[in-house]
XYZ file of C-alpha atoms in Angstrom:
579
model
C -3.213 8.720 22.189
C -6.196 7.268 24.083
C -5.034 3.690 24.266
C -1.772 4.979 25.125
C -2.865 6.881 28.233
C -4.905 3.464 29.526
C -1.619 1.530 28.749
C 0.610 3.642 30.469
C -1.891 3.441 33.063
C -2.084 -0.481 33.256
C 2.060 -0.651 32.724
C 2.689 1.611 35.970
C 0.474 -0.861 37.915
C 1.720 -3.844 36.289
C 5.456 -2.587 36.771
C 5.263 -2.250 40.501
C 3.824 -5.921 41.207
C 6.238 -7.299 38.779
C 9.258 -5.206 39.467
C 9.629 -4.671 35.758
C 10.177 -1.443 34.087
C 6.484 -0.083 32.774
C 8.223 0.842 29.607
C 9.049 -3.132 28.548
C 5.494 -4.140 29.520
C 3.970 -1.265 27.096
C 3.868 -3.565 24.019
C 2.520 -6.606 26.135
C -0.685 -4.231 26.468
C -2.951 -5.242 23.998
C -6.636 -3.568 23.247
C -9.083 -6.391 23.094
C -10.595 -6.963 19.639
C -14.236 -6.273 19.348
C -16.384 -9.135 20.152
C -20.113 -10.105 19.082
C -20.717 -12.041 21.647
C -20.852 -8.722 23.407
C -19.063 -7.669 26.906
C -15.242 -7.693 26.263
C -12.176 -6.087 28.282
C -10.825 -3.750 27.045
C -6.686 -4.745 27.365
C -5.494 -7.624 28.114
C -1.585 -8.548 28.895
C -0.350 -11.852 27.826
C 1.344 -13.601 30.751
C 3.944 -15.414 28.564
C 5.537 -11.874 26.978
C 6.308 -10.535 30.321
C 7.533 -13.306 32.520
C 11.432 -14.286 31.746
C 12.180 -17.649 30.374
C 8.732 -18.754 29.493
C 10.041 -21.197 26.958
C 7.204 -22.669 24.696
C 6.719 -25.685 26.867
C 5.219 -23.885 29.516
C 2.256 -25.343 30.263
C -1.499 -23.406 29.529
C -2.392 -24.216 33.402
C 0.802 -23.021 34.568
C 0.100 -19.658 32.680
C -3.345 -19.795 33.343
C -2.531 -19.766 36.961
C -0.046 -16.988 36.794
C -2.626 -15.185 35.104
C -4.909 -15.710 38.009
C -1.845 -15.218 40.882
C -1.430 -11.771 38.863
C -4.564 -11.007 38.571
C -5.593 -10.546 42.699
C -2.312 -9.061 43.459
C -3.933 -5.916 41.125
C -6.368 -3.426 42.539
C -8.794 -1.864 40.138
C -8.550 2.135 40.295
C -10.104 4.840 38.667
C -8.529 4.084 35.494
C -9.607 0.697 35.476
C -12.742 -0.579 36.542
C -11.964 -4.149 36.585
C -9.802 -6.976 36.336
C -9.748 -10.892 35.710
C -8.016 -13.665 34.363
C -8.236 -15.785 31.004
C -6.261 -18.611 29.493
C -3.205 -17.458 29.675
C -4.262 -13.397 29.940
C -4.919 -11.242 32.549
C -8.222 -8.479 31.433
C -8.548 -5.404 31.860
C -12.157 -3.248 31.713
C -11.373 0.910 31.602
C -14.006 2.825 33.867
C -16.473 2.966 31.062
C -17.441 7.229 31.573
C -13.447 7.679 31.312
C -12.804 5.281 27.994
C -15.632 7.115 26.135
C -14.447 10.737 27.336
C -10.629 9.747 26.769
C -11.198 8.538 22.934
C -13.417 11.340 22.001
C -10.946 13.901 22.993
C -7.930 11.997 21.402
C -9.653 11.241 18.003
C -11.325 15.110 18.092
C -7.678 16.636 19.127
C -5.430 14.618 17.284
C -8.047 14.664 14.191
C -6.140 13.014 10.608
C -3.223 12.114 12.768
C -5.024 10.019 15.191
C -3.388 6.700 15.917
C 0.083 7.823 14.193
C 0.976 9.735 17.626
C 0.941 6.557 19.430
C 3.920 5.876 21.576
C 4.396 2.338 19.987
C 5.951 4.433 17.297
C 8.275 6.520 20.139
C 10.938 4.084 19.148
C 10.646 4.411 15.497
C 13.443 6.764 14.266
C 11.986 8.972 11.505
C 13.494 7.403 7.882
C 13.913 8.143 4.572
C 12.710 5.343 2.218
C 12.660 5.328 -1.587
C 9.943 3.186 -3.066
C 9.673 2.276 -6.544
C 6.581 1.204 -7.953
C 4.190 0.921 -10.755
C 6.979 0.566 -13.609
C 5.275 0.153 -17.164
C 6.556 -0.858 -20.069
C 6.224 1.889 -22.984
C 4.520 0.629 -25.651
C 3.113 -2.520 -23.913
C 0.343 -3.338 -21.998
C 0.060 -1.838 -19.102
C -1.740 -4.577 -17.357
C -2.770 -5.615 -13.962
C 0.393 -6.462 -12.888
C 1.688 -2.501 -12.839
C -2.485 -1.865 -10.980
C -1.430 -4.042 -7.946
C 1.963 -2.508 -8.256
C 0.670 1.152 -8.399
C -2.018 0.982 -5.684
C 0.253 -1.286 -3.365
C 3.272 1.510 -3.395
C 1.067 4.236 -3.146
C -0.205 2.327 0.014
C 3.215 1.793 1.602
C 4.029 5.634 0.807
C 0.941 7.326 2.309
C 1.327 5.082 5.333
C 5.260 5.850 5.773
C 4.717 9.485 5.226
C 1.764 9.000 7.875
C 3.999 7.781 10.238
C 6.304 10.895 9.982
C 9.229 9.352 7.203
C 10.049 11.279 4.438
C 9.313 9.441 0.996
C 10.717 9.476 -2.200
C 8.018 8.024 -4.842
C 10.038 6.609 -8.317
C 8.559 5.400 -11.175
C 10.945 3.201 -12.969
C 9.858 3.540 -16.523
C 10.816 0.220 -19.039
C 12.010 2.898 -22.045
C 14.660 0.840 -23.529
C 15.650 -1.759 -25.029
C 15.226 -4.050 -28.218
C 11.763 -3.200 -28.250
C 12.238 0.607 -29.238
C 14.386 -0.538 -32.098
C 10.926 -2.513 -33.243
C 8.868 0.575 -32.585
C 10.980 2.775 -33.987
C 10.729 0.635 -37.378
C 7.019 0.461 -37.060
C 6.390 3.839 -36.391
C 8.332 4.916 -39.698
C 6.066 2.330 -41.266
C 2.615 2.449 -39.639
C 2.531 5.465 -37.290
C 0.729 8.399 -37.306
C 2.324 11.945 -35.217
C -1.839 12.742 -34.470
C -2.500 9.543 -33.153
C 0.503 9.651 -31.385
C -0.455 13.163 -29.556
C -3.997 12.404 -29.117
C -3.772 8.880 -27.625
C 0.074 8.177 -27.326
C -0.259 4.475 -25.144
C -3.220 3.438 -27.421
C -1.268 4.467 -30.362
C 2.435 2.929 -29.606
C 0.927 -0.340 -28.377
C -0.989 -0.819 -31.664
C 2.040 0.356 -33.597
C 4.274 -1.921 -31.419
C 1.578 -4.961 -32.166
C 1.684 -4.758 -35.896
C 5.083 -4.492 -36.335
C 5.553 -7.883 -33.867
C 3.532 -10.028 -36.506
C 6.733 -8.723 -39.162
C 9.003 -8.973 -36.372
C 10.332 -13.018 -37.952
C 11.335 -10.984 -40.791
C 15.353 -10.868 -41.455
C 14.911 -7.413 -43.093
C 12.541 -5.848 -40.207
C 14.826 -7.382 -37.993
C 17.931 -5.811 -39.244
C 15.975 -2.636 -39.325
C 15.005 -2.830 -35.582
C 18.622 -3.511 -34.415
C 19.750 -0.875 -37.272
C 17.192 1.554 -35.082
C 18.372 0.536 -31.800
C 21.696 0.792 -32.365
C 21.482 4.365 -33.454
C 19.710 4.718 -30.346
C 22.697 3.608 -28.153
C 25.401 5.960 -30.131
C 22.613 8.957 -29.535
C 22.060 9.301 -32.908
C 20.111 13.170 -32.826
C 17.051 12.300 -34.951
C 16.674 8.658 -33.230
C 16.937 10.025 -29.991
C 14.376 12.474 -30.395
C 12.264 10.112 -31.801
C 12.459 8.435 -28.755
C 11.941 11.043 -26.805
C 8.954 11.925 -28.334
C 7.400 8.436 -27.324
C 8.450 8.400 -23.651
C 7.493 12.197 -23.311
C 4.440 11.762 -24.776
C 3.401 8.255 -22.685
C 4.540 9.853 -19.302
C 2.365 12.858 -19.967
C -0.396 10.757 -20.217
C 0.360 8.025 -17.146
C 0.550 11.671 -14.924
C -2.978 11.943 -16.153
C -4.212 8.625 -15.851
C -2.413 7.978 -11.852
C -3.859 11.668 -11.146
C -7.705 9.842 -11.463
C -6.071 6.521 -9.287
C -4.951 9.863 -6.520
C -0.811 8.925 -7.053
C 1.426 10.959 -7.885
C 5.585 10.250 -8.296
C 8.357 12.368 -7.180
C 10.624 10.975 -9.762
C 9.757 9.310 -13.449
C 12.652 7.202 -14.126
C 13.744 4.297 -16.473
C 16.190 2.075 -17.781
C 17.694 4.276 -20.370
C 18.709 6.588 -17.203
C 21.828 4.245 -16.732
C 22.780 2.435 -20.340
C 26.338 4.769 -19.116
C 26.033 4.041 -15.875
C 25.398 -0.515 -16.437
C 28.668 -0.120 -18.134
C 30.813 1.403 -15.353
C 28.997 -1.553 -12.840
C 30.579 -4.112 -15.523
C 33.479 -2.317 -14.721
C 33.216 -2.093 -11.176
C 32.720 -6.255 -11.259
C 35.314 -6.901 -13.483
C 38.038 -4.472 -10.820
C 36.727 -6.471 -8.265
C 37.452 -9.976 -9.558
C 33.558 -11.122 -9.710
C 33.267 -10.590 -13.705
C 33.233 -13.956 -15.004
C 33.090 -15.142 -18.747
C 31.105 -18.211 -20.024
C 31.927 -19.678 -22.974
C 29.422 -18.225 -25.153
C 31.001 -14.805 -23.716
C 28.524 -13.865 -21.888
C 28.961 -12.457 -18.039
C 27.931 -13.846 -15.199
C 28.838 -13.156 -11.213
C 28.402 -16.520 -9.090
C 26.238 -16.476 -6.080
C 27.006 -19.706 -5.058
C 28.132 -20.950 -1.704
C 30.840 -23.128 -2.719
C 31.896 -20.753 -5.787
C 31.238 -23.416 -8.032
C 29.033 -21.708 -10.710
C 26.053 -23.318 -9.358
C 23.811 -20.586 -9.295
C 25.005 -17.169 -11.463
C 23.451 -14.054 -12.515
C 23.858 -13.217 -16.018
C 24.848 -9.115 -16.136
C 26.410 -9.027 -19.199
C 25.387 -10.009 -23.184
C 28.098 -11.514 -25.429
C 27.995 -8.252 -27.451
C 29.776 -6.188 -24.253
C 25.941 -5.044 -23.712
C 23.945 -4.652 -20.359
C 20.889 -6.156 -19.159
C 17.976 -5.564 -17.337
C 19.782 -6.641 -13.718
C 22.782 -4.383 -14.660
C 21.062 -1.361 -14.689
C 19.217 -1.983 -11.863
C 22.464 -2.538 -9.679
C 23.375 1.371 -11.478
C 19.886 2.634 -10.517
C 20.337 1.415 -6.801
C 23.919 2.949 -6.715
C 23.100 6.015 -8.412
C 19.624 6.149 -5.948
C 22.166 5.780 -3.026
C 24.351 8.911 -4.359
C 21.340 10.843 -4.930
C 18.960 10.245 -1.817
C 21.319 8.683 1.250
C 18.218 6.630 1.743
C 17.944 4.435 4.779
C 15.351 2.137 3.091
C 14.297 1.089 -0.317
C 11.413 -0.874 -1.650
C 10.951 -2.341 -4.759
C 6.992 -3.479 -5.616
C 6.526 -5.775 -7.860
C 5.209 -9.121 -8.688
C 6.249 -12.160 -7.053
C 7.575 -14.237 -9.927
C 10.580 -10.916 -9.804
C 11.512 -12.355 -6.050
C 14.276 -14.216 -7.578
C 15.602 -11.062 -9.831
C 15.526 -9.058 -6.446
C 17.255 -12.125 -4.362
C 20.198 -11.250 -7.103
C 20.108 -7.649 -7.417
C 20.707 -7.578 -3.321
C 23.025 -10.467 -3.316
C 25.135 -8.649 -5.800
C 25.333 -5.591 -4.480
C 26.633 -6.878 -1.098
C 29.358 -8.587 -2.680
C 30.279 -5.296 -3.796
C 31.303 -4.191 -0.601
C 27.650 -2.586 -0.266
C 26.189 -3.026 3.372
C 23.503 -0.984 2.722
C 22.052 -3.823 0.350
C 20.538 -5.604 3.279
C 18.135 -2.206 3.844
C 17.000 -2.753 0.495
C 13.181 -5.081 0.399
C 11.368 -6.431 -2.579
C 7.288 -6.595 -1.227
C 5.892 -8.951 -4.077
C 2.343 -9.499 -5.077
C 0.628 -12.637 -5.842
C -1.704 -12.548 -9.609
C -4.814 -11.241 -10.456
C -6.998 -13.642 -12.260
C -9.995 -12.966 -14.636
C -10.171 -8.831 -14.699
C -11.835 -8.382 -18.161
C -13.751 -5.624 -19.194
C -17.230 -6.190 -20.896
C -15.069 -5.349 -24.063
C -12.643 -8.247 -23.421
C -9.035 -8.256 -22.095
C -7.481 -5.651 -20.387
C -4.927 -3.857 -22.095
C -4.561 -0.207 -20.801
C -5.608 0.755 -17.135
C -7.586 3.256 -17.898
C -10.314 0.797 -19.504
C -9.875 -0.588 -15.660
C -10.951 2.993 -14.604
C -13.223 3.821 -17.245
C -15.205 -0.085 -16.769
C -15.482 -0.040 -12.805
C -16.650 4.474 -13.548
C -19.442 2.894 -15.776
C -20.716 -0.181 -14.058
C -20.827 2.025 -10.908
C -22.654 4.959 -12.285
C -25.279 2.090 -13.479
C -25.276 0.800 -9.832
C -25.789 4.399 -8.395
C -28.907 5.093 -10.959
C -30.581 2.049 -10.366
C -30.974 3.126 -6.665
C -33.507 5.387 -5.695
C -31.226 8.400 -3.786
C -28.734 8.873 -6.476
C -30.552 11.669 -8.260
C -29.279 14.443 -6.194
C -25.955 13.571 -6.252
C -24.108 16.685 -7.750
C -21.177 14.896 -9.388
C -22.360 11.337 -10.015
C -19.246 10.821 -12.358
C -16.841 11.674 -10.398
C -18.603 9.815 -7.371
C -19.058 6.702 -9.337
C -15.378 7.008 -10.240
C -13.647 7.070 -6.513
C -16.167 4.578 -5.039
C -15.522 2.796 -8.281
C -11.567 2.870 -7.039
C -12.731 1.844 -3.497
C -14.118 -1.183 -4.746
C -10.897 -2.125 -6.548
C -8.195 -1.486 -3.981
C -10.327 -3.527 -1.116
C -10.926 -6.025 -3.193
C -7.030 -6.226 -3.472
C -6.103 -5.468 -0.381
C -8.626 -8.116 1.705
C -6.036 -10.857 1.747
C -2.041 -10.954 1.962
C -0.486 -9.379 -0.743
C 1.427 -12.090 -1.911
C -1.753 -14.297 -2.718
C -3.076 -14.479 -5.459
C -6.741 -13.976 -5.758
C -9.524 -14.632 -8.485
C -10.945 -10.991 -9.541
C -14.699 -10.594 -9.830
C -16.553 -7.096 -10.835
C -19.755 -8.461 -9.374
C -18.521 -9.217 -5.664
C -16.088 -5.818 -5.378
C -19.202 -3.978 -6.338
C -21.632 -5.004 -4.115
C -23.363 -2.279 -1.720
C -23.497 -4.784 1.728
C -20.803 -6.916 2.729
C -16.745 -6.496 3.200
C -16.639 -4.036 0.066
C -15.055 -0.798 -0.661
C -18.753 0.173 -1.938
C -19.568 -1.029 1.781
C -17.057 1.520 3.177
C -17.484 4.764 0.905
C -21.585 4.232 1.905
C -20.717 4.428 5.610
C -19.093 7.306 5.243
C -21.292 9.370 2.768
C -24.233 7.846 5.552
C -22.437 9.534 8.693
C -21.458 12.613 6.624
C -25.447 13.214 6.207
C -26.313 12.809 9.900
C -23.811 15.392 10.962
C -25.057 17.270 7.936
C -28.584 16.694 9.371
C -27.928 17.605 12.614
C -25.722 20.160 12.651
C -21.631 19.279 14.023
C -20.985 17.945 16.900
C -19.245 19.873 19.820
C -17.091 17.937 22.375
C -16.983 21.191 24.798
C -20.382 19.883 26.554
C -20.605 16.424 25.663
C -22.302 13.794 28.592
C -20.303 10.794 28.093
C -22.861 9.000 30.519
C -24.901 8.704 27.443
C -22.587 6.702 25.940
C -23.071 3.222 28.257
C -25.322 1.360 25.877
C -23.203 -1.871 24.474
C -23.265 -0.872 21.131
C -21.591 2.282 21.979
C -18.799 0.341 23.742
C -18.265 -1.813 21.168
C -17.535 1.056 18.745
C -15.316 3.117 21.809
C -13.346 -0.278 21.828
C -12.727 -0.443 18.371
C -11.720 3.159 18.064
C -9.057 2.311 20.829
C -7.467 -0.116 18.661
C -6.603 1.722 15.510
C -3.201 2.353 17.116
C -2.310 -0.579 17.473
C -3.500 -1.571 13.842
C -1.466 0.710 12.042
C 1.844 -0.557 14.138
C 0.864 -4.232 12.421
C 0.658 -2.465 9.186
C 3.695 -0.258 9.511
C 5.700 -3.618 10.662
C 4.903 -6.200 7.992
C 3.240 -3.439 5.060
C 0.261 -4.983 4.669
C -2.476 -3.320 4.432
C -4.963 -5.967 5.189
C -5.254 -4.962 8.995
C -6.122 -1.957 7.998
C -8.717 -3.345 5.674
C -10.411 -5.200 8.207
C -10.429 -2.836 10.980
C -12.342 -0.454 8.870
C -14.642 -2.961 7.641
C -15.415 -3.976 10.974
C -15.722 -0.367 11.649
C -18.647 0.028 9.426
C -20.213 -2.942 10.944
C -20.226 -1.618 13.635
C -21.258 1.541 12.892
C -24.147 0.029 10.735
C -25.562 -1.377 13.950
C -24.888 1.338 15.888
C -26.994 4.026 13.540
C -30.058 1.467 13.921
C -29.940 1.078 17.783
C -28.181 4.579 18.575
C -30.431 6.839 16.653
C -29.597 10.961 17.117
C -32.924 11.812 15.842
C -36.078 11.846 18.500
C -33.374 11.516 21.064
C -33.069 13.450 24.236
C -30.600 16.287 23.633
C -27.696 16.084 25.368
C -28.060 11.774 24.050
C -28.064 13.177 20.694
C -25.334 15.301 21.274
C -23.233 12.570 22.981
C -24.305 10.125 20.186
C -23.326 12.285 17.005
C -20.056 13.064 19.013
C -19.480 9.301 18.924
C -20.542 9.178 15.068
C -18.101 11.988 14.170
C -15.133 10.383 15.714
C -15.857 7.318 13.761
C -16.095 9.159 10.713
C -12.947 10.993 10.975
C -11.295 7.317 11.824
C -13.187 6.020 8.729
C -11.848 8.645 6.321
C -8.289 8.697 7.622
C -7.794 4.971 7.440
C -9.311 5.299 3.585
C -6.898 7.967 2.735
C -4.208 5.721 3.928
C -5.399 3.381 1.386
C -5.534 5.388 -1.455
C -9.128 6.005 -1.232
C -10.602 9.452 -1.131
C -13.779 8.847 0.880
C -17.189 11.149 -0.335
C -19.743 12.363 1.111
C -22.667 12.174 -0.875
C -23.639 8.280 -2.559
């Protein structure tokens, strides 16, 4: 990795004044972010991570003047071209031929896995991690909820797998329950088998809507637990009834998260473990933390003092499970199945207290592995309507941001030779959607607007896809790039810094994002990117330049490219090349 070679570098230096070894300085080695008031270092080491008990009270002057101390007892070399001291930082500046050759060759060699060879990730072991997200309800709305879920997971699974971990993607389907005793009365009464084939989410949602507003009725109602009940004792023609709606829905969510670019390894769902919730009752009850409330119901106390203060409710008066019970069977069962060494639930934050439970539980069952397990929550999505009105179904999500895109694209003048506008519209359409979401930390929650994630300028996934599609044409232009005879001492103009420095960084980007799953800093980082870039086209132009400056320059415009489109992919995006 290019930064890695300069850190290394800097730490074998650093290690001999300091008497410390180079390896525990590594991660004190920091690449500068890019800055606009132009000429930046391009490392810098932070005095108060390196020197031992620097307790939070040490003064700024103090470190300031270590910095300095440090600083003169260094000798630049011809790795590093010089060296100088801020508050509280000591600055490094790479010899500027060397940093352009050194992060050409890196991004060209290592091309989609630049950045995930890093040696900040040397001490990562290789894991396997199950992650369940997305999660719909059959027969309700799938709603924007399950969209942040979806596009979050798929996130923290392209990253991990990225990074060298081997994933297992579940999709925990909610296909039981009460309401399949409703829907299984309203289908007899309103349903229809074509509607059902044709447009099975659609269908069961209206279905499952219709029969609600009966729903009060004692007669309906006896019907629904009638259904429901046949259900549980696997009653043939009930079941396969059933099976006909969840069958029918999955089909059509593989077709829908195929446009979104997810896939899952595994559909599951609650009715996976009705069996299996009873033999965790009984596993409770054997080991004394079954307890019965007077209405009968069962609870296990979580309290410190074991004095009922705070319980979980796992069990209904009738003997029957609930929703936490089979998730404690699902993460057993998952367990048995996978030997994971990580699992992540995504959902929304108002389940953080469901999850705090679910873990809490399982370690009192003599289960150590519970503290592996991780809920990343979500904060809300306000205001995402289509022009029709509410959203009900994703794919009016995918089919409204498809249309008011397309209408964007053929209102500008170089659209026309676009040979798939549709299905260009459609993944900048997505673009726009998962940077909107993914600007801020996930847990906030954030007011949706169609007019601001659409927008061609600005911090936009429109912004990003036309950066790309922009470079692609200039290497189409001018034919590819070759590294073999490229003169970096081209490459000295500021702007052409600024984007070497930035390309350095991407490393160390990734490690934030692999350490707290957020995919903000990667969000930014490409934005900035294409900022930079932006500039860079204007003041850097290949065209009517000298050749080997051309050369040197579209060399530089490739590697951020490839950067660009890796970094998308990570985020679910599938970058194109025409806009």
């Amino acid at each position: 990795m290019a930064a890695g070679s300069f850190r290394r570098s800097i730490a074998s230096q650093l290690s001999k004044v300091l008497d410390l070894p180079p390896e525990n300085l590594i991660k004190s080695i920091s690449a500068v972010p890019v800055s606009k008031k132009r000429h930046v270092a391009d490392f810098q080491l932070s005095i108060a991570s390196v020197i031992e008990n620097s307790s939070s009270d040490c003064l700024a002057q103090d470190l300031q003047l270590q910095a300095q101390q440090l600083a003169e007892r260094l000798k630049c070399d011809s790795v590093v071209s010089e060296i100088s001291a801020g508050p509280g930082t000591v600055n490094f500046t790479i010899n500027r031929e060397l940093l352009a050759k050194t992060v050409l060759q890196q991004v060209w060699k290592d091309g989609s896995e630049y950045g995930v060879k890093s040696e900040l990730f040397s001490t990562v072991p290789r894991q396997k991690a199950v992650i369940e997200f997305s999660s719909p309800n059959i027969a309700k709305k799938f709603h924007i909820g399950h969209l942040r879920s979806t596009i979050v997971g798929n996130f923290i699974a392209n990253l991990k797998v990225a990074l060298g971990h081997e994933v297992v993607r579940i999709n925990y389907l909610g296909d039981w329950g009460m309401q399949f005793g409703l829907l299984g009365v309203g289908f007899q009464s309103f349903g229809s088998k074509e509607k059902l084939k044709s447009s099975p989410l659609q269908h069961l949602f209206e279905v499952y809507v219709q029969i609600n507003k009966a729903a009060e009725d004692e007669n309906i109602k006896k019907l629904a637990k009638d259904f429901f009940r046949k259900l549980e004792d696997h009653d043939e023609q009930t079941l396969s009834i059933w099976k006909q709606f969840r069958d029918l829905s999955i089909e059509e969510y593989i077709r829908i998260y195929k446009r979104l670019g997810v896939h899952f390894d595994e559909y599951s769902g609650e009715s996976f473990y009705q069996e299996k919730a009873q033999e965790v009752l009984k596993m409770l009850e054997d080991k004394g933390l079954l307890q019965k409330t007077i209405k009968g119901t069962g609870v296990v106390d979580l309290s410190e003092k074991k004095d009922l203060s705070t319980v979980s409710t796992v069990m209904r008066s009738d003997g029957t499970s609930l929703y936490i019970t089979r998730d404690l069977a699902a993460a057993i069962d998952r367990m048995n199945k996978h030997s994971w060494d990580t699992m992540i639930y995504v959902t929304d934050k108002s389940q953080s207290n469901h999850f705090q439970h679910l873990f809490q539980i399982l370690k009192l069952m003599g289960y150590d592995w519970a503290e592996r397990c991780q809920h990343v929550s979500f904060g809300l999505v306000q205001g995402m309507k289509t022009r029709r009105g509410e959203v009900i179904f994703l794919e009016d999500v995918l089919n409204e941001v498809r249309s008011r895109m397309l209408q964007n694209m053929t209102s500008t003048k170089t659209t026309k030779e676009i040979q798939d506008p549709v299905e260009t519209a459609e993944k900048v359409g997505l673009a726009a959607l998962i940077i909107q979401d993914f600007r801020g930390l996930l847990s906030s929650d954030y007011q949706f607007s169609w007019d601001r994630a659409l927008q061609s300028r600005g911090d936009t996934g429109v912004f990003l896809q036309y950066t790309h599609a922009r470079l692609h044409s200039l290497e189409q232009m001018h034919g590819n790039a070759e590294l073999t005879d490229v003169n970096v001492a081209c490459l000295q103009e500021p702007d052409a810094i600024s984007l070497l420095q930035h390309l350095l960084r991407y490393d160390e980007v990734l490690y934030r994002s692999s350490q707290d799953l957020q995919p903000k800093h990667i969000v930014s980082y490409l934005l900035t990117l294409s900022h930079l870039a932006a500039v860079a086209h204007k003041t850097l132009p290949v065209k009517g330049s000298a050749p080997d400056v051309a050369q040197a320059r579209l060399c530089l415009f490739h590697a951020v490219r490839s950067v660009l489109a890796n970094g998308m992919k990570l985020l679910g995006i599938t970058p194109v090349t025409q806009m």
